[in-house]
Coordinates of C-alpha atoms in Angstrom, one line a residue:
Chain Q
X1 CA -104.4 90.0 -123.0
X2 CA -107.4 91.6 -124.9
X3 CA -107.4 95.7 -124.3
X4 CA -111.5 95.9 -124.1
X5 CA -112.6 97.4 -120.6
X6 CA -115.7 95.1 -119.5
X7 CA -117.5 96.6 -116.5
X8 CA -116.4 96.3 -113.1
X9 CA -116.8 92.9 -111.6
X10 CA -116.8 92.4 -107.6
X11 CA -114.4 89.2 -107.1
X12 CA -114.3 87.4 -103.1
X13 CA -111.7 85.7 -102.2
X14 CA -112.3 83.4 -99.0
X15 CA -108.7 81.9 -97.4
X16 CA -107.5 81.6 -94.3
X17 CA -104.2 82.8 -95.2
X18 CA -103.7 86.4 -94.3
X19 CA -100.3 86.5 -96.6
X20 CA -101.7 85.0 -99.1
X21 CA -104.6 87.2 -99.4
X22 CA -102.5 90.0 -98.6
X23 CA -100.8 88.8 -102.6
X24 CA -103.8 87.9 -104.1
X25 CA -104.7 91.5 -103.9
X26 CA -102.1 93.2 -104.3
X27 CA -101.1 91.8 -107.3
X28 CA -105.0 90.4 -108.4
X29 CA -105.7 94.2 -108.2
X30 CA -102.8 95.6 -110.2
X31 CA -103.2 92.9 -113.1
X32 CA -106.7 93.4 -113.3
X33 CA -106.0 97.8 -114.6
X34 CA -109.0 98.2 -112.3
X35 CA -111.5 96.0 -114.3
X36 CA -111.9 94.1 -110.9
X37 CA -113.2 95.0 -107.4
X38 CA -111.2 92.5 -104.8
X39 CA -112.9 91.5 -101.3
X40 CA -111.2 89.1 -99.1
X41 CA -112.2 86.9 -96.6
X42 CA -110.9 84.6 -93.7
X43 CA -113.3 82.8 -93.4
X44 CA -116.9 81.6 -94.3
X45 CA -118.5 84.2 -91.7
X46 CA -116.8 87.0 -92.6
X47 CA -117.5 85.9 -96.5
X48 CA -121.2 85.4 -96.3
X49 CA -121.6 89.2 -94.1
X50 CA -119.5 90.0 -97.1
X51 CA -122.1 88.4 -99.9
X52 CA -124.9 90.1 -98.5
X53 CA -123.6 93.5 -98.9
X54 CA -122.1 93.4 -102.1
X55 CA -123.3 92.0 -105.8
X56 CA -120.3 89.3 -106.1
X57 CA -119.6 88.2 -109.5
X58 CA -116.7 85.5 -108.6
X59 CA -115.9 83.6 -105.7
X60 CA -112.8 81.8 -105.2
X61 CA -112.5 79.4 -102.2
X62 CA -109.5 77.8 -100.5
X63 CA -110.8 74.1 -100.1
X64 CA -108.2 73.5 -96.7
X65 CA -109.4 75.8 -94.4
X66 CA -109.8 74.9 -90.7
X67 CA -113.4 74.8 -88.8
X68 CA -115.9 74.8 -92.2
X69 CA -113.9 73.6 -94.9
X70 CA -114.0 75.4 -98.4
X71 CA -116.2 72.0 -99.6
X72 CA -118.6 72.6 -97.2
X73 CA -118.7 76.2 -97.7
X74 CA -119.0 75.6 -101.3
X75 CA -122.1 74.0 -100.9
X76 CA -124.3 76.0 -98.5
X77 CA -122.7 78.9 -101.2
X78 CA -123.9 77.0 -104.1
X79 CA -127.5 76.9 -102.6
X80 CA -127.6 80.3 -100.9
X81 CA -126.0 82.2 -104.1
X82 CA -126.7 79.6 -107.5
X83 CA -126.1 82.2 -109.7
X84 CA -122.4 83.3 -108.1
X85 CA -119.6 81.7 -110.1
X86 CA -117.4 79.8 -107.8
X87 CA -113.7 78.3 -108.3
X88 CA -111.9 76.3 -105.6
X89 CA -108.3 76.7 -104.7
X90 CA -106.5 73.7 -103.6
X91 CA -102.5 73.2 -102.4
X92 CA -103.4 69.3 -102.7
X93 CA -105.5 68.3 -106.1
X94 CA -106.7 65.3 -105.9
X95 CA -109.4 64.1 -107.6
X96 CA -111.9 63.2 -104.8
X97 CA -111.4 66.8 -104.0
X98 CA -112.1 67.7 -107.7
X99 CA -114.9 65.3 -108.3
X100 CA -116.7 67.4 -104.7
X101 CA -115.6 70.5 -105.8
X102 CA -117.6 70.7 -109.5
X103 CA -120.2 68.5 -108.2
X104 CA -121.2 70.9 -105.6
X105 CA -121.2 73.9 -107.9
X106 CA -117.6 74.8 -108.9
X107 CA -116.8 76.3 -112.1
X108 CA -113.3 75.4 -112.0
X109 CA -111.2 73.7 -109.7
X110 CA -107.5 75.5 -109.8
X111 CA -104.1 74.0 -107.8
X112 CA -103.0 76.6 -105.1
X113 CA -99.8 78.8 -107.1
X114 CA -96.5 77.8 -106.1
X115 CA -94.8 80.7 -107.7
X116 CA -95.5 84.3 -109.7
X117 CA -95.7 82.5 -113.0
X118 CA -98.7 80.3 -111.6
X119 CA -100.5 83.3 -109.9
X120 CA -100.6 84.9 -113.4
X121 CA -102.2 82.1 -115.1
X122 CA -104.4 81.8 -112.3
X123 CA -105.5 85.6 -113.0
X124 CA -106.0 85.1 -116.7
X125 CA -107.9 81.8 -116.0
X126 CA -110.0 84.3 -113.4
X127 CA -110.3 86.9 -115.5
X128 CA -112.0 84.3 -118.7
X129 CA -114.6 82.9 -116.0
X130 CA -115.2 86.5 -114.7
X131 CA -116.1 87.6 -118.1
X132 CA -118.5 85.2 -119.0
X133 CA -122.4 85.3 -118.4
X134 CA -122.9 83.5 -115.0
X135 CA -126.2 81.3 -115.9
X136 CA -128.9 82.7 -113.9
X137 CA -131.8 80.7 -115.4
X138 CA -133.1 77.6 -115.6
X139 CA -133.2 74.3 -113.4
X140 CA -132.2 75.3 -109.7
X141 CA -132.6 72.1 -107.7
X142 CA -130.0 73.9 -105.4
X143 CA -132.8 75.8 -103.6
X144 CA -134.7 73.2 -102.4
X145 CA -132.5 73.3 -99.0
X146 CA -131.1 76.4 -98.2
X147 CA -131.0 76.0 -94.5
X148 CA -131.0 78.4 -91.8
X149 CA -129.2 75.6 -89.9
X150 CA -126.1 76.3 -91.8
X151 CA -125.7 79.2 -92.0
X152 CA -126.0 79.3 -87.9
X153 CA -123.8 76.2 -87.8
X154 CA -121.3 78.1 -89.7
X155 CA -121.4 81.4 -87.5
X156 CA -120.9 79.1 -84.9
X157 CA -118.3 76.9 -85.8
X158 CA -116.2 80.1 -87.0
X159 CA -117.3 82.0 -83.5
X160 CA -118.3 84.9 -85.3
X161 CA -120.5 87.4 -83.8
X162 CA -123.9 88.2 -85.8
X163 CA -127.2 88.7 -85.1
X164 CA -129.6 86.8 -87.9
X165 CA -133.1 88.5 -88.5
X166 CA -135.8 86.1 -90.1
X167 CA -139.2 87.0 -91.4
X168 CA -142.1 85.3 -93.0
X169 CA -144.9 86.8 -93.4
X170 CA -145.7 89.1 -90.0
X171 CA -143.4 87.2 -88.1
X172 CA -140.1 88.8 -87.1
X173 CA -137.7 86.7 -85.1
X174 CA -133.8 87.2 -84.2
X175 CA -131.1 85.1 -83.4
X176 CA -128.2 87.1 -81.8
X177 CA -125.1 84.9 -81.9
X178 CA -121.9 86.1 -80.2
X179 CA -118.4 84.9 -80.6
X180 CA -120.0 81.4 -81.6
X181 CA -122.4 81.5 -79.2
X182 CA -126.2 81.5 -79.5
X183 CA -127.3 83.7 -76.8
X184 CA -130.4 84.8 -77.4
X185 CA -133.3 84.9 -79.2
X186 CA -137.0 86.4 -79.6
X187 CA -140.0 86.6 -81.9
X188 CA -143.0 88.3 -80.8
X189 CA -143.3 88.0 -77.2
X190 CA -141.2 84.9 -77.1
X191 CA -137.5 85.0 -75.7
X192 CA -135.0 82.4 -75.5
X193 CA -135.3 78.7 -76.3
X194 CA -138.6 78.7 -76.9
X195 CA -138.3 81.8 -79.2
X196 CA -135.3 80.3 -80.9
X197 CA -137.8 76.8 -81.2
X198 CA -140.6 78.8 -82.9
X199 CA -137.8 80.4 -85.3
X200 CA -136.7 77.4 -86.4
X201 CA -140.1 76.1 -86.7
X202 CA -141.4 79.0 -89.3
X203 CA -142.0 76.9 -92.9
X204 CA -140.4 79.3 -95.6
X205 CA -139.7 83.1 -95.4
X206 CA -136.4 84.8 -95.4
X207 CA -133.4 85.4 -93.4
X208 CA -130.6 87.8 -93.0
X209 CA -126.9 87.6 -91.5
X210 CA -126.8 91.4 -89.9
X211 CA -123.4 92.8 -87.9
X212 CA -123.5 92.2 -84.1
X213 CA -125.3 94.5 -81.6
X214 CA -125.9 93.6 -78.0
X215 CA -129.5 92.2 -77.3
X216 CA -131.3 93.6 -74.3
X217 CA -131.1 90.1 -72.6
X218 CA -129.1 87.2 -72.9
X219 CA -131.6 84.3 -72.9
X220 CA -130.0 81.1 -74.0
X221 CA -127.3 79.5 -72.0
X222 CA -127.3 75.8 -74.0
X223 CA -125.0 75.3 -76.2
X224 CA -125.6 75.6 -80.2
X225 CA -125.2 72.0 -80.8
X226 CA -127.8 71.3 -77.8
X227 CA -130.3 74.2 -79.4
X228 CA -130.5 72.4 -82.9
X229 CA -130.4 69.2 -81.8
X230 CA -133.8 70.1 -79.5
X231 CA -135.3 72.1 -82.4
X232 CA -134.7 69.6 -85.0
X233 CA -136.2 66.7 -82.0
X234 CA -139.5 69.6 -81.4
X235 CA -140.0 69.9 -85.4
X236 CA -140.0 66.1 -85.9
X237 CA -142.3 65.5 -83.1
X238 CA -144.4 68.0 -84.3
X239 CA -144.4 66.8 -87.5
X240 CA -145.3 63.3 -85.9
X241 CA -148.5 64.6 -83.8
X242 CA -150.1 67.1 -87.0
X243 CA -152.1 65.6 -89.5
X244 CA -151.1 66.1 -93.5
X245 CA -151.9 70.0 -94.0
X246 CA -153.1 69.8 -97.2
X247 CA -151.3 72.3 -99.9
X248 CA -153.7 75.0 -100.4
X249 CA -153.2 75.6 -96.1
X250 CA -149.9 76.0 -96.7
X251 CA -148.3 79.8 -95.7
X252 CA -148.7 81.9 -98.5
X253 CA -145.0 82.1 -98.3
X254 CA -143.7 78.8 -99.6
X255 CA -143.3 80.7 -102.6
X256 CA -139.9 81.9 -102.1
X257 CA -137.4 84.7 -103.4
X258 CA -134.2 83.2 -104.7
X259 CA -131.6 84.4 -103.1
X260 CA -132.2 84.5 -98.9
X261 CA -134.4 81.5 -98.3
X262 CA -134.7 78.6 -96.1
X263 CA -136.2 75.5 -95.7
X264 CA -138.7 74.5 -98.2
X265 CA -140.8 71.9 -96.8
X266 CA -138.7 68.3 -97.4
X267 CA -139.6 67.0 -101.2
X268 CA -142.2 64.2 -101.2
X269 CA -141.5 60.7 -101.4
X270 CA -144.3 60.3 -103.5
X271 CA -146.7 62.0 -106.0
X272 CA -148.7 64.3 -105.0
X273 CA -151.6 66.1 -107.0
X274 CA -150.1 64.7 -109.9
X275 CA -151.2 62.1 -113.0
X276 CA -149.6 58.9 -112.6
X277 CA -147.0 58.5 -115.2
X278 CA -146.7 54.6 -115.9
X279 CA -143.0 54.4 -116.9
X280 CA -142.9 52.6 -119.8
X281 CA -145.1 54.6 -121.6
X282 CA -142.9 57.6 -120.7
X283 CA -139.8 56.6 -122.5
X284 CA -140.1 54.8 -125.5
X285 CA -138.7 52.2 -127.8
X286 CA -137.2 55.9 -130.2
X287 CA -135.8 57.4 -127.2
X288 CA -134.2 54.4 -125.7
X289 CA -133.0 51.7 -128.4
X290 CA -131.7 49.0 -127.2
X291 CA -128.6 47.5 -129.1
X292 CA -128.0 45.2 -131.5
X293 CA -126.8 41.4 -130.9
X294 CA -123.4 40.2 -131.4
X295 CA -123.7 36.9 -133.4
X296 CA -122.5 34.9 -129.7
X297 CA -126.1 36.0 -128.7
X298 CA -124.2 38.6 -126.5
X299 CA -124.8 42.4 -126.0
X300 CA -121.3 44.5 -127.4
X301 CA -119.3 45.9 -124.8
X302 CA -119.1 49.3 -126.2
X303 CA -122.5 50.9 -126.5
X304 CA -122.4 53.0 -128.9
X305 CA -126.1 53.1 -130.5
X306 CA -128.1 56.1 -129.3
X307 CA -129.5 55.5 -132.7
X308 CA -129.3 51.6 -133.7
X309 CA -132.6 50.2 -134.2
X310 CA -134.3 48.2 -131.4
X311 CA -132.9 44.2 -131.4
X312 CA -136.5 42.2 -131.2
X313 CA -135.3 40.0 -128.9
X314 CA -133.9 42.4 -126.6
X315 CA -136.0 44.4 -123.6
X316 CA -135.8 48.2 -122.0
X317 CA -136.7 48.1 -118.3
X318 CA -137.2 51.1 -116.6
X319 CA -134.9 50.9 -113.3
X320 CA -135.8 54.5 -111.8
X321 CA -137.3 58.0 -112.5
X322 CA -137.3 61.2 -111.5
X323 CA -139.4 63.9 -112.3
X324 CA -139.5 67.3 -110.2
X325 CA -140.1 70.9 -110.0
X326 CA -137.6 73.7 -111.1
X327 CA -137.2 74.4 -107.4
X328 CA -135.9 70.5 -106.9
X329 CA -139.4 69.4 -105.3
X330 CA -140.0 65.6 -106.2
X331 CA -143.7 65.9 -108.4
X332 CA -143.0 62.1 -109.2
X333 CA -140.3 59.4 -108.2
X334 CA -140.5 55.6 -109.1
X335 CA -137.8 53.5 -107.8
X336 CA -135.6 56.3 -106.9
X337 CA -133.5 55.7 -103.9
X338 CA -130.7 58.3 -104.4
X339 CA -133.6 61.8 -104.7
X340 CA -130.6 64.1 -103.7
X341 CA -128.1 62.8 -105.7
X342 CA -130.4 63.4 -108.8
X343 CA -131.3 66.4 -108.1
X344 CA -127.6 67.5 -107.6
X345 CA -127.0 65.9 -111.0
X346 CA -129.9 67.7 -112.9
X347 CA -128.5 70.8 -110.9
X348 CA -125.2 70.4 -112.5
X349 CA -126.8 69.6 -116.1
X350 CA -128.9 73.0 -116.2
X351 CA -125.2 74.7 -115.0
X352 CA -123.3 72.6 -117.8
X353 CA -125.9 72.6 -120.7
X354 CA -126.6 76.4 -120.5
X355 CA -122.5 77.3 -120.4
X356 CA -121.8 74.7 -123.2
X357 CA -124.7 75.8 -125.8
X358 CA -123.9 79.7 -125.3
X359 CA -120.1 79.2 -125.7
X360 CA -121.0 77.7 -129.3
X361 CA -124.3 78.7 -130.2
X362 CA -126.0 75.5 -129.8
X363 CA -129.2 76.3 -129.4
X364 CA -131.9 75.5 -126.6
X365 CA -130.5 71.7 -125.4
X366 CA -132.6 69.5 -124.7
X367 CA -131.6 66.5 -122.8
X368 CA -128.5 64.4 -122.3
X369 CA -128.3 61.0 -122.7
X370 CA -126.0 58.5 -120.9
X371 CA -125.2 55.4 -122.1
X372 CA -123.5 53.0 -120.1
X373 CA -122.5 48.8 -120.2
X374 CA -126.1 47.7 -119.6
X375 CA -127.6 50.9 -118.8
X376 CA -128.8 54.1 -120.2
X377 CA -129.6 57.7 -118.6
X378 CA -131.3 60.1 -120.0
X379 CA -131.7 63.7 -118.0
X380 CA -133.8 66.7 -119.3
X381 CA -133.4 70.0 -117.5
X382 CA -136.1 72.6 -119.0
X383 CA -136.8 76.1 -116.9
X384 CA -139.7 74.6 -115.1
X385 CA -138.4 71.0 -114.6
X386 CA -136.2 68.6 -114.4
X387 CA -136.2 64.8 -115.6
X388 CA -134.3 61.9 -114.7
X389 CA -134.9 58.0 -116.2
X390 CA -132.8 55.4 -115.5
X391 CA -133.2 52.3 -117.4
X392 CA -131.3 48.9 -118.2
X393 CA -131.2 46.7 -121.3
X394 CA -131.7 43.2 -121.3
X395 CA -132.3 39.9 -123.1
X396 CA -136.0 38.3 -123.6
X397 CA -136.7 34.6 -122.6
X398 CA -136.4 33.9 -126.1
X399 CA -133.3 35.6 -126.6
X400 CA -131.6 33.6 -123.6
X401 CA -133.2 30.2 -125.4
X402 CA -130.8 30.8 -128.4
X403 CA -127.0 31.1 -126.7
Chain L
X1 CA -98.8 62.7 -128.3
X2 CA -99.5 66.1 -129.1
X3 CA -98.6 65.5 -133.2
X4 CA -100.5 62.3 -132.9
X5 CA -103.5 64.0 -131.6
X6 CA -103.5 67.1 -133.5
X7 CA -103.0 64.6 -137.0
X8 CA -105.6 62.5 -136.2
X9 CA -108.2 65.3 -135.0
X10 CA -107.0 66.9 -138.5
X11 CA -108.1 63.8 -140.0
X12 CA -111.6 63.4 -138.3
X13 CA -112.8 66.6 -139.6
X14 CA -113.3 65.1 -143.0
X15 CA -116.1 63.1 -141.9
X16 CA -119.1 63.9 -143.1
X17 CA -121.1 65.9 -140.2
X18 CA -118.5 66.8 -137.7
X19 CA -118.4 70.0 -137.1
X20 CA -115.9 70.6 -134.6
X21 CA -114.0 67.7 -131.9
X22 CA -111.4 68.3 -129.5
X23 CA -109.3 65.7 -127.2
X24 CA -108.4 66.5 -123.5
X25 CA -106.0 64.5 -121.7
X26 CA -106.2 64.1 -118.2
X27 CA -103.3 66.5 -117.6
X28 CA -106.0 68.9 -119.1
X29 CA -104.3 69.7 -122.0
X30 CA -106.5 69.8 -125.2
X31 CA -106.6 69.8 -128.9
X32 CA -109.1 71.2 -130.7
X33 CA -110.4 71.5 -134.4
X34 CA -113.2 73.1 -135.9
X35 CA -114.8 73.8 -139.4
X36 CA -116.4 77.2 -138.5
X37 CA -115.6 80.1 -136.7
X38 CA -118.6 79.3 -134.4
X39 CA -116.2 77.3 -132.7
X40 CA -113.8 78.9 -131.0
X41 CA -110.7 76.9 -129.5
X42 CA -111.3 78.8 -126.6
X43 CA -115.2 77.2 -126.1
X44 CA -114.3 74.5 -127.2
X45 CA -111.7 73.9 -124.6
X46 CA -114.3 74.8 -122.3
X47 CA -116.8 72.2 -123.9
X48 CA -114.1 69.2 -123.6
X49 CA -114.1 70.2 -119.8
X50 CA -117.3 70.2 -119.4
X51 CA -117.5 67.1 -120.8
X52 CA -114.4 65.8 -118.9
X53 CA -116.7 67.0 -115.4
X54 CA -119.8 65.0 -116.7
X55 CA -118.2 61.9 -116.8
X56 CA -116.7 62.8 -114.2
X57 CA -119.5 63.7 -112.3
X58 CA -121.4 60.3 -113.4
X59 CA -118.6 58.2 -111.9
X60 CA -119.2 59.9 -108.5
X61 CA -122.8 59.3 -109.6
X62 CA -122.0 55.5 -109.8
X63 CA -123.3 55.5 -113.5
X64 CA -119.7 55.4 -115.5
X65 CA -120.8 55.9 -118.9
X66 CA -118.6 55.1 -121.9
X67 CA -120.5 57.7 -124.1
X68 CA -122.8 60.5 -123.4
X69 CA -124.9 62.7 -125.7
X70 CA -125.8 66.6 -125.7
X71 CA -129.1 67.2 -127.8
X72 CA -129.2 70.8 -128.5
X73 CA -132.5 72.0 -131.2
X74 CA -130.2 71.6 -133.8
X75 CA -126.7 69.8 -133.2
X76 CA -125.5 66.7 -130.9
X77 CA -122.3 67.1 -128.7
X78 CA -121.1 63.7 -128.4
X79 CA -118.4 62.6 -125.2
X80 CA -116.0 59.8 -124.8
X81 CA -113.6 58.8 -122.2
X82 CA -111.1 56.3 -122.6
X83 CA -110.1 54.1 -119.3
X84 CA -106.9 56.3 -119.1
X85 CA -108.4 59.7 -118.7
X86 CA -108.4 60.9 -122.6
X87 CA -112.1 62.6 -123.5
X88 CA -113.1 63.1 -126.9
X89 CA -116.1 65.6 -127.9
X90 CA -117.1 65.8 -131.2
X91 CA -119.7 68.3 -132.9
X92 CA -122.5 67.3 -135.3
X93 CA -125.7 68.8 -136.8
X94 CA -128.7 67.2 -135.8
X95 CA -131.5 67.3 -138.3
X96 CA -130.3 66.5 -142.0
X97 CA -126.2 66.1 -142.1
X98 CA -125.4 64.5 -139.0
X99 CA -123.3 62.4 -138.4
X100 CA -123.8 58.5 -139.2
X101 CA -124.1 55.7 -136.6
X102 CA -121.5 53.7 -138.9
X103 CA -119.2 56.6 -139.1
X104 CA -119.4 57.9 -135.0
X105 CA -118.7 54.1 -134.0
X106 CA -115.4 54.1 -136.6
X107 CA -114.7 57.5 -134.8
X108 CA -115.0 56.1 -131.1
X109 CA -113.3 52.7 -131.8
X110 CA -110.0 54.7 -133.6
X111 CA -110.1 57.0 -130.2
X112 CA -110.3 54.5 -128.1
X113 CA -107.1 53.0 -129.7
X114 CA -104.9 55.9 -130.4
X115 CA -101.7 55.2 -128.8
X116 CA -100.8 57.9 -126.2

């Protein structure tokens, strides 16, 4: 093990397993020669009262833990906290688990030890990802729906006690939740459900998970599931009945910070205040080649021709694209029926690009490009946007006339 | 496997423009050789995971690509996965001494057939 002392890093480890956290820091803490700083958690409560307090470097999540699983967790964590490196834990690793696990932020997805030996490559595996530079710019597609929802959904579910304040603007508004429970709430002279209706209501601003204290009343008697049904029904209808603000109404607060925000209003589904981009001027012939004919008239079932010059009797079409704000917010779609997915993906892109050209000098990366049986993908991530064009080769008229 | 592997990764240096390549196996194990000290095995284990996790990531995606292509200012970071798990990344300059079409393909098509 290299003898440098790098500063002090803050590592959270979330697992229902009181023994087993009990281990990891006992013998976490000796390994690390006090280069580390362990917090533990049992659950995803007690870890996000625990995130808000203290500058985590490294979270490590058990994926099997009852109520909010550590998937799920993983998630509203990747969103809340992008720039946080996260590593799952697993006693079963399968890939469906795996495949969830990086795709929703994980830097590494690790098998549960079974014995000393495993727990100390687990440490040194730890210790590596601690070490590096966490990537703190660039595309972050994560933020476009970090939800107040879930992070009450989560309180409750776990029946944690905890009062959440939320401000935007001059508003001030509380939600006091105890042992799972939503029992009251108020914002300016508002109490109860229609206090906790308004909160919920607010476009943009901030919110933060605060210890329990008794409110002065206890308004709400419904049940949580009931309370964001009805908010979630009362926004929609809302929604319905108000015509299109347009964007320079907006509250002055849709600009957000980026680490204790919540809902940004839902991405359009179309353009908005912005140049049509016809697609096939967008890509062209260069970036998107298509590939070269077999003699049978046939395409080659191996693609392997970023670079092969263009067959003449062969055609790109355009299938879908993507293009959106560094935040995530759609500025342009075209044919593109899976919005979330591709933001996820260019998420994940800006996370991958950034750790693979530091970790050999690359230089600033520029897109990547996919190339499938009859398809092709490229994806550009750059600090203010994020690209996504999905296209598919095929044969001309003419071309079909010769087989 | 490992000798196989290692022999021919040994071998696919001398190709003009590759910088560094690496193999990882879907028991994550990985071989890696390089040309420079740029590359050290221990990013460029990371890079073949990273790799691994794109492809990986573009199944989930429904787009399971047979090659994929990092364009960094000045180098390419080409990916490979072979129907059994086994991902290949190879380094190459961009501008000037990259790699050639003729000689990447040659490259892809002996990966693809290495016997495990």
């Amino acid at each position: 093990m290299p003898d440098e002392a790098p500063s002090l890093k803050k590592i959270l480890f979330i697992d229902d397993n009181v023994q087993f956290l009990e281990m990891i820091d006992r013998s976490m803490g000796k390994w690390s020669k006090g280069e580390w700083q362990i917090f533990t958690a049992l659950n995803a409560g007690k870890a996000l009262l625990i995130l808000q307090e203290q500058a985590i470097d490294l979270c490590i999540i058990d994926v099997q833990m009852p109520v909010v699983d550590g998937i799920q967790f993983l998630a509203l964590l990747h969103r809340k906290y992008p720039a946080i490196q996260k590593v799952t834990l697993s006693a079963y690793a399968d890939e469906a688990s795996r495949t969830a696990c990086i795709n929703h932020g994980a830097e590494l997805f690790l098998e549960k030890p079974r014995n000393p030996g495993d727990l100390e490559i687990i440490f040194s595996t730890l210790r590596e990802l601690a070490r590096q530079k966490p990537v703190t710019t660039g595309f972050r597609g994560v933020l476009r729906q970090v939800s107040l929802e879930d992070v009450m959904q989560m309180e409750c579910l776990n029946r944690n006690s905890s009062v959440l304040e939320v401000t935007a603007g001059k508003k001030e508004g509380k939600i006091f939740i105890k042992e799972g429970s939503i029992i009251h709430a108020e914002i300016g002279d508002r109490n109860g459900e229609a206090a906790f209706n308004k909160i919920l209501s607010i476009k943009g601003g901030e919110f933060n998970l605060k210890p329990f204290t008794e409110p002065s009343q206890s308004s709400i008697d419904a049940s949580w599931e009931f309370l964001l049904m009805e908010a979630a029904r009362s926004r929609d209808e809302a929604a319905e009945s108000e015509p299109e603000e347009p964007p320079a109404e907006r509250p002055q607060d849709t600009v957000l910070p980026l680490q204790h925000t919540f809902p940004l209003p839902a991405p359009p589904t179309r353009a908005r205040e912005v140049p049509p981009m016809p697609a096939p001027e967008f890509v062209t012939v260069a970036e998107f080649p298509a590939l070269e004919e077999t003699s049978e008239g046939e395409l080659p079932a191996a693609p392997l021709a970023f670079d092969a010059p263009k067959a003449p009797s062969q055609s790109t079409r355009i299938d879908e694209m993507l293009v959106c704000s560094a935040k995530g917010e759609v500025l342009y779609q075209w044919k593109c029926v899976r919005v979330n997915d591709r933001i996820s993906f260019l998420e994940f892109l800006s996370q991958k690009s950034t750790q693979l050209g530091e970790g050999l000098n690359l230089g600033a990366f520029d897109r990547l490009e996919m190339e499938g049986e009859w398809q092709r993908v490229i994806a550009q991530v750059k600090t203010d946007r994020g690209i996504f064009v999905r296209a598919s080769r095929s044969q001309t008229p003419q071309a079909k006339q010769v087989q | 496997m490992k000798e196989q592997f290692n022999n021919w990764l040994t071998d696919k240096m001398k190709v003009n423009g590759v910088l560094a390549c690496g193999i990882r196996g879907p028991d994550r194990k990985t071989f890696t050789r390089s040309s420079s000290s740029q590359y050290s095995p221990v990013a460029l284990e990371q890079a073949c995971r990273t790799l691994a996790d794109t492809f990986q990531i573009l199944n989930a995606n429904r787009f399971p690509a047979g090659l994929i292509r990092w364009v960094y200012e000045n180098y390419f970071v080409y990916g490979s996965i072979r129907p059994d798990g086994h991902c290949l990344a190879v380094i190459t300059r961009r501008n000037g001494q990259e790699l050639q079409p003729s000689d990447l393909d040659a490259m892809l098509s002996e990966f693809h057939n290495l016997p495990v």
